[in-house]
Short mmCIF file of C-alpha atoms and ligand atoms in Angstrom, two decimals:
data_model
loop_
_atom_site.label_atom_id
_atom_site.label_comp_id
_atom_site.label_asym_id
_atom_site.label_seq_id
_atom_site.Cartn_x
_atom_site.Cartn_y
_atom_site.Cartn_z
CA MET A 7 -24.33 -129.52 -34.79
CA SER A 8 -24.62 -125.40 -34.95
CA GLN A 9 -27.03 -123.57 -32.59
CA PHE A 10 -29.16 -120.22 -32.89
CA VAL A 11 -27.84 -117.15 -30.74
CA PHE A 12 -31.49 -116.85 -29.56
CA PRO A 13 -34.59 -118.95 -30.60
CA PRO A 14 -35.58 -118.23 -34.46
CA ALA A 15 -39.02 -116.34 -35.14
CA PRO A 16 -41.61 -119.02 -35.81
CA GLN A 17 -42.98 -119.98 -39.36
CA THR A 18 -45.37 -118.02 -40.58
CA GLN A 19 -48.19 -120.09 -41.14
CA LEU A 20 -51.91 -120.12 -42.58
CA PRO A 21 -54.91 -122.40 -41.86
CA VAL A 22 -56.13 -124.49 -44.59
CA ILE A 23 -59.99 -125.41 -45.07
CA GLY A 24 -61.03 -129.13 -44.43
CA GLN A 25 -57.53 -129.95 -42.58
CA SER A 26 -55.68 -129.60 -39.32
CA ALA A 27 -51.93 -128.95 -41.38
CA THR A 28 -51.18 -125.19 -41.87
CA PHE A 29 -49.13 -124.11 -44.99
CA PRO A 30 -46.04 -122.71 -44.19
CA VAL A 31 -45.26 -119.15 -46.04
CA ARG A 32 -42.04 -118.32 -47.52
CA ARG A 33 -42.29 -115.27 -49.20
CA ILE A 34 -45.39 -112.83 -50.55
CA TYR A 35 -45.22 -111.25 -53.85
CA CYS A 36 -47.92 -108.58 -54.76
CA VAL A 37 -49.28 -107.26 -58.19
CA GLY A 38 -49.76 -103.88 -58.56
CA GLN A 39 -52.78 -102.60 -60.43
CA ASN A 40 -54.14 -105.75 -62.03
CA TYR A 41 -57.58 -104.65 -62.52
CA ARG A 42 -58.05 -102.08 -64.87
CA ALA A 43 -60.94 -99.43 -62.97
CA HIS A 44 -58.39 -99.39 -60.33
CA ALA A 45 -55.44 -98.46 -62.07
CA ARG A 46 -57.36 -95.69 -63.64
CA GLU A 47 -58.05 -94.60 -60.24
CA MET A 48 -54.40 -94.89 -59.62
CA GLY A 49 -53.87 -92.51 -62.09
CA SER A 50 -52.37 -94.94 -64.25
CA ASP A 51 -53.27 -96.39 -68.16
CA PRO A 52 -53.90 -100.05 -67.56
CA ASP A 53 -53.07 -101.01 -71.27
CA LYS A 54 -49.54 -99.55 -71.62
CA ALA A 55 -48.20 -101.49 -68.77
CA PRO A 56 -46.88 -105.08 -68.38
CA PRO A 57 -47.56 -106.53 -64.42
CA PHE A 58 -45.37 -105.02 -61.94
CA PHE A 59 -44.40 -106.65 -58.45
CA PHE A 60 -43.46 -105.76 -54.93
CA SER A 61 -43.41 -107.97 -51.99
CA LYS A 62 -44.16 -108.02 -48.26
CA PRO A 63 -42.15 -109.79 -45.67
CA ALA A 64 -44.16 -113.41 -44.69
CA SER A 65 -43.73 -111.73 -40.96
CA ALA A 66 -46.48 -109.21 -42.26
CA ILE A 67 -49.27 -112.09 -42.39
CA ALA A 68 -51.96 -111.21 -39.74
CA GLN A 69 -54.32 -114.12 -39.32
CA SER A 70 -58.12 -113.51 -40.09
CA GLY A 71 -60.65 -113.12 -37.37
CA THR A 72 -58.20 -111.24 -35.20
CA ARG A 73 -57.94 -107.86 -33.41
CA LEU A 74 -55.03 -105.58 -34.84
CA ILE A 75 -53.40 -102.69 -33.87
CA PHE A 76 -54.00 -99.39 -36.02
CA PRO A 77 -50.83 -98.97 -37.97
CA SER A 78 -48.46 -95.96 -37.12
CA ARG A 79 -47.45 -93.13 -39.29
CA THR A 80 -50.01 -93.01 -41.70
CA GLN A 81 -53.17 -90.65 -42.21
CA ASN A 82 -54.64 -92.50 -44.91
CA LEU A 83 -54.72 -96.53 -44.57
CA HIS A 84 -56.32 -98.17 -47.39
CA HIS A 85 -57.76 -101.63 -47.74
CA GLU A 86 -57.04 -103.58 -50.75
CA ALA A 87 -59.42 -106.47 -51.40
CA GLU A 88 -57.35 -109.37 -52.95
CA LEU A 89 -57.09 -112.74 -54.56
CA VAL A 90 -54.21 -114.72 -52.94
CA VAL A 91 -52.63 -117.50 -54.80
CA ALA A 92 -50.72 -120.23 -52.75
CA ILE A 93 -47.85 -121.85 -54.36
CA GLY A 94 -47.09 -125.43 -53.92
CA ALA A 95 -44.28 -126.12 -56.38
CA THR A 96 -40.72 -125.00 -57.65
CA ALA A 97 -41.42 -122.71 -60.99
CA GLN A 98 -38.67 -120.74 -62.79
CA ASN A 99 -39.28 -118.94 -65.81
CA ILE A 100 -42.83 -120.79 -67.05
CA ALA A 101 -45.19 -120.60 -69.67
CA PRO A 102 -48.94 -119.46 -68.67
CA ASP A 103 -50.09 -123.10 -69.60
CA GLN A 104 -47.62 -124.57 -67.17
CA ALA A 105 -48.60 -122.16 -64.45
CA PHE A 106 -51.85 -124.01 -63.15
CA ASP A 107 -49.92 -127.07 -61.85
CA THR A 108 -48.06 -124.93 -59.42
CA ILE A 109 -51.02 -123.32 -57.42
CA TRP A 110 -51.53 -125.49 -54.12
CA GLY A 111 -54.31 -123.49 -53.26
CA VAL A 112 -56.06 -120.03 -53.16
CA ALA A 113 -57.30 -117.37 -50.53
CA ALA A 114 -59.03 -114.22 -49.81
CA GLY A 115 -56.73 -111.32 -48.29
CA ASN A 116 -56.30 -107.47 -47.76
CA ASP A 117 -53.04 -105.59 -49.10
CA LEU A 118 -53.38 -103.01 -46.45
CA THR A 119 -51.39 -99.64 -47.87
CA ARG A 120 -50.57 -96.87 -46.07
CA ARG A 121 -51.52 -94.85 -49.13
CA ASP A 122 -49.79 -91.49 -48.07
CA LEU A 123 -46.48 -92.78 -47.73
CA GLN A 124 -46.89 -94.65 -51.42
CA ALA A 125 -47.72 -91.40 -52.82
CA VAL A 126 -44.55 -89.44 -51.04
CA ALA A 127 -42.72 -93.07 -52.38
CA LYS A 128 -44.18 -92.97 -55.98
CA LYS A 129 -43.37 -89.34 -56.29
CA ALA A 130 -39.77 -89.31 -55.15
CA GLY A 131 -39.07 -92.57 -56.93
CA ARG A 132 -38.38 -94.38 -53.51
CA PRO A 133 -39.25 -97.94 -52.48
CA TRP A 134 -42.58 -99.12 -51.25
CA ASP A 135 -41.73 -101.01 -48.41
CA MET A 136 -42.97 -98.97 -45.53
CA ALA A 137 -46.30 -98.46 -47.67
CA LYS A 138 -46.58 -101.93 -48.23
CA GLY A 139 -44.54 -104.38 -45.89
CA PHE A 140 -45.28 -102.64 -42.39
CA ASP A 141 -46.52 -105.10 -39.48
CA GLN A 142 -49.86 -107.00 -39.74
CA SER A 143 -50.11 -105.17 -43.34
CA ALA A 144 -51.33 -108.46 -44.93
CA VAL A 145 -54.80 -110.26 -43.62
CA ILE A 146 -54.89 -113.31 -45.50
CA GLY A 147 -57.75 -116.19 -44.86
CA ALA A 148 -57.72 -119.75 -44.68
CA ILE A 149 -56.36 -121.65 -47.83
CA THR A 150 -59.13 -123.64 -49.85
CA PRO A 151 -56.80 -126.44 -51.50
CA ILE A 152 -57.25 -126.06 -55.92
CA GLY A 153 -58.92 -128.97 -55.98
CA GLN A 154 -61.92 -127.81 -54.05
CA VAL A 155 -61.97 -124.20 -56.22
CA LYS A 156 -64.54 -123.74 -58.69
CA SER A 157 -63.19 -121.35 -61.28
CA LEU A 158 -60.19 -118.79 -60.83
CA GLU A 159 -61.42 -116.85 -63.89
CA THR A 160 -64.72 -115.98 -62.30
CA GLY A 161 -65.88 -114.83 -59.33
CA ARG A 162 -67.30 -112.03 -57.12
CA ILE A 163 -64.65 -110.16 -54.60
CA THR A 164 -65.74 -107.65 -52.20
CA ALA A 165 -64.48 -105.62 -49.38
CA LYS A 166 -67.06 -104.35 -46.79
CA VAL A 167 -65.97 -101.72 -44.07
CA ASN A 168 -67.97 -101.98 -40.77
CA GLY A 169 -70.81 -103.52 -42.97
CA GLY A 170 -70.64 -101.32 -45.71
CA LEU A 171 -69.63 -102.40 -48.94
CA ARG A 172 -66.78 -100.63 -50.49
CA GLN A 173 -65.27 -102.75 -53.24
CA ASP A 174 -67.35 -104.97 -55.56
CA GLY A 175 -65.70 -106.16 -58.55
CA ASP A 176 -65.27 -109.70 -60.20
CA LEU A 177 -62.06 -111.72 -60.72
CA GLY A 178 -62.89 -111.82 -64.71
CA ASP A 179 -62.02 -108.22 -65.03
CA MET A 180 -58.19 -109.04 -64.07
CA THR A 181 -55.96 -107.41 -66.30
CA TRP A 182 -53.62 -110.30 -65.96
CA PRO A 183 -55.15 -113.68 -65.07
CA VAL A 184 -53.66 -115.84 -62.58
CA GLU A 185 -51.42 -118.35 -65.37
CA ASP A 186 -49.97 -115.03 -66.46
CA ILE A 187 -49.09 -113.55 -63.09
CA ILE A 188 -47.15 -116.60 -62.22
CA SER A 189 -45.69 -117.10 -65.59
CA HIS A 190 -44.13 -113.46 -65.37
CA LEU A 191 -43.26 -113.46 -62.05
CA SER A 192 -41.42 -117.00 -62.54
CA ARG A 193 -39.04 -114.85 -64.89
CA TYR A 194 -37.99 -112.62 -62.27
CA VAL A 195 -37.72 -115.12 -59.25
CA THR A 196 -37.50 -119.11 -58.62
CA LEU A 197 -41.30 -119.43 -57.09
CA MET A 198 -41.24 -122.10 -54.58
CA ALA A 199 -43.61 -123.79 -52.19
CA GLY A 200 -44.93 -121.65 -49.69
CA ASP A 201 -44.78 -118.63 -51.77
CA LEU A 202 -47.89 -116.30 -51.82
CA ILE A 203 -48.81 -114.27 -54.56
CA MET A 204 -51.64 -111.32 -54.04
CA THR A 205 -52.92 -110.62 -57.30
CA GLY A 206 -54.52 -107.32 -57.22
CA THR A 207 -57.18 -105.14 -56.28
CA PRO A 208 -60.03 -104.13 -57.70
CA GLU A 209 -61.43 -99.97 -57.68
CA GLY A 210 -62.92 -98.97 -54.60
CA VAL A 211 -59.79 -98.54 -52.45
CA GLY A 212 -60.27 -96.75 -49.46
CA PRO A 213 -59.63 -95.30 -45.82
CA LEU A 214 -59.72 -97.46 -42.16
CA GLN A 215 -59.90 -95.92 -39.22
CA PRO A 216 -59.25 -96.94 -35.76
CA GLY A 217 -62.31 -99.12 -34.51
CA ASP A 218 -63.23 -100.24 -37.96
CA THR A 219 -64.02 -103.82 -39.11
CA CYS A 220 -62.90 -105.11 -42.71
CA VAL A 221 -63.92 -107.97 -44.38
CA VAL A 222 -62.86 -109.42 -47.72
CA GLU A 223 -64.95 -112.20 -49.34
CA ILE A 224 -64.58 -114.08 -52.62
CA ASP A 225 -66.90 -116.35 -54.13
CA GLY A 226 -66.18 -119.94 -52.43
CA LEU A 227 -63.85 -119.01 -50.39
CA ALA A 228 -63.46 -118.29 -46.63
CA PRO A 229 -63.61 -114.50 -45.96
CA ALA A 230 -60.14 -112.39 -44.79
CA GLU A 231 -61.69 -110.21 -41.45
CA PHE A 232 -60.44 -108.34 -39.00
CA ALA A 233 -61.43 -105.39 -36.55
CA TYR A 234 -58.78 -102.56 -35.39
CA LEU A 235 -58.47 -101.93 -31.87
CA PRO A 236 -60.16 -98.43 -31.13
MN1 LIG B 300 -52.48 -104.44 -53.82
#
């Protein structure tokens, strides 16, 4: 039996509503500009492009309800309120009408973004990793099993900063519904149980400062919330 040269990093996990067992996270995929008004505020035409994807490391997850260190190397850190889909089955090249059966559950999440570094990367045609995949860049709430979810087609999604409403959208305004996202993504990679998909953010993204609290809420789900240390 082989041994590790040092103890491996712990498995990233998320709490699950109504049970003590946790959800083991494998990969985190993210969808860019999946709400029309947000695509426009980013300077894109939402009616032209198919969905595009990027990813964050699983180790970038910060648990909801925690106090976080404000990220380094940014003067323009943004919140992005997002529905997070937790995958529970293997999916490769599947059709949208097969996609629902691969969903284990859903959660509220915040795709924290160093917007200034992203703008530089976009302009230079460089990768987004340092803008999107930094430490504690994905704050995700407890997962609600899909059997307890009323609807993925509609539902209010909000982000509040220090109690003030900053984003106020509806899941029904997604350009690509959840099933379409899973279908598209499954043509690029083999989705497996434990994968998470952050499904894009509505309009109203904006800056966070040290000391701010930020809460993402979606109808019927547990919130994703945190406070930055001063
Ligand atoms: Mn996002």
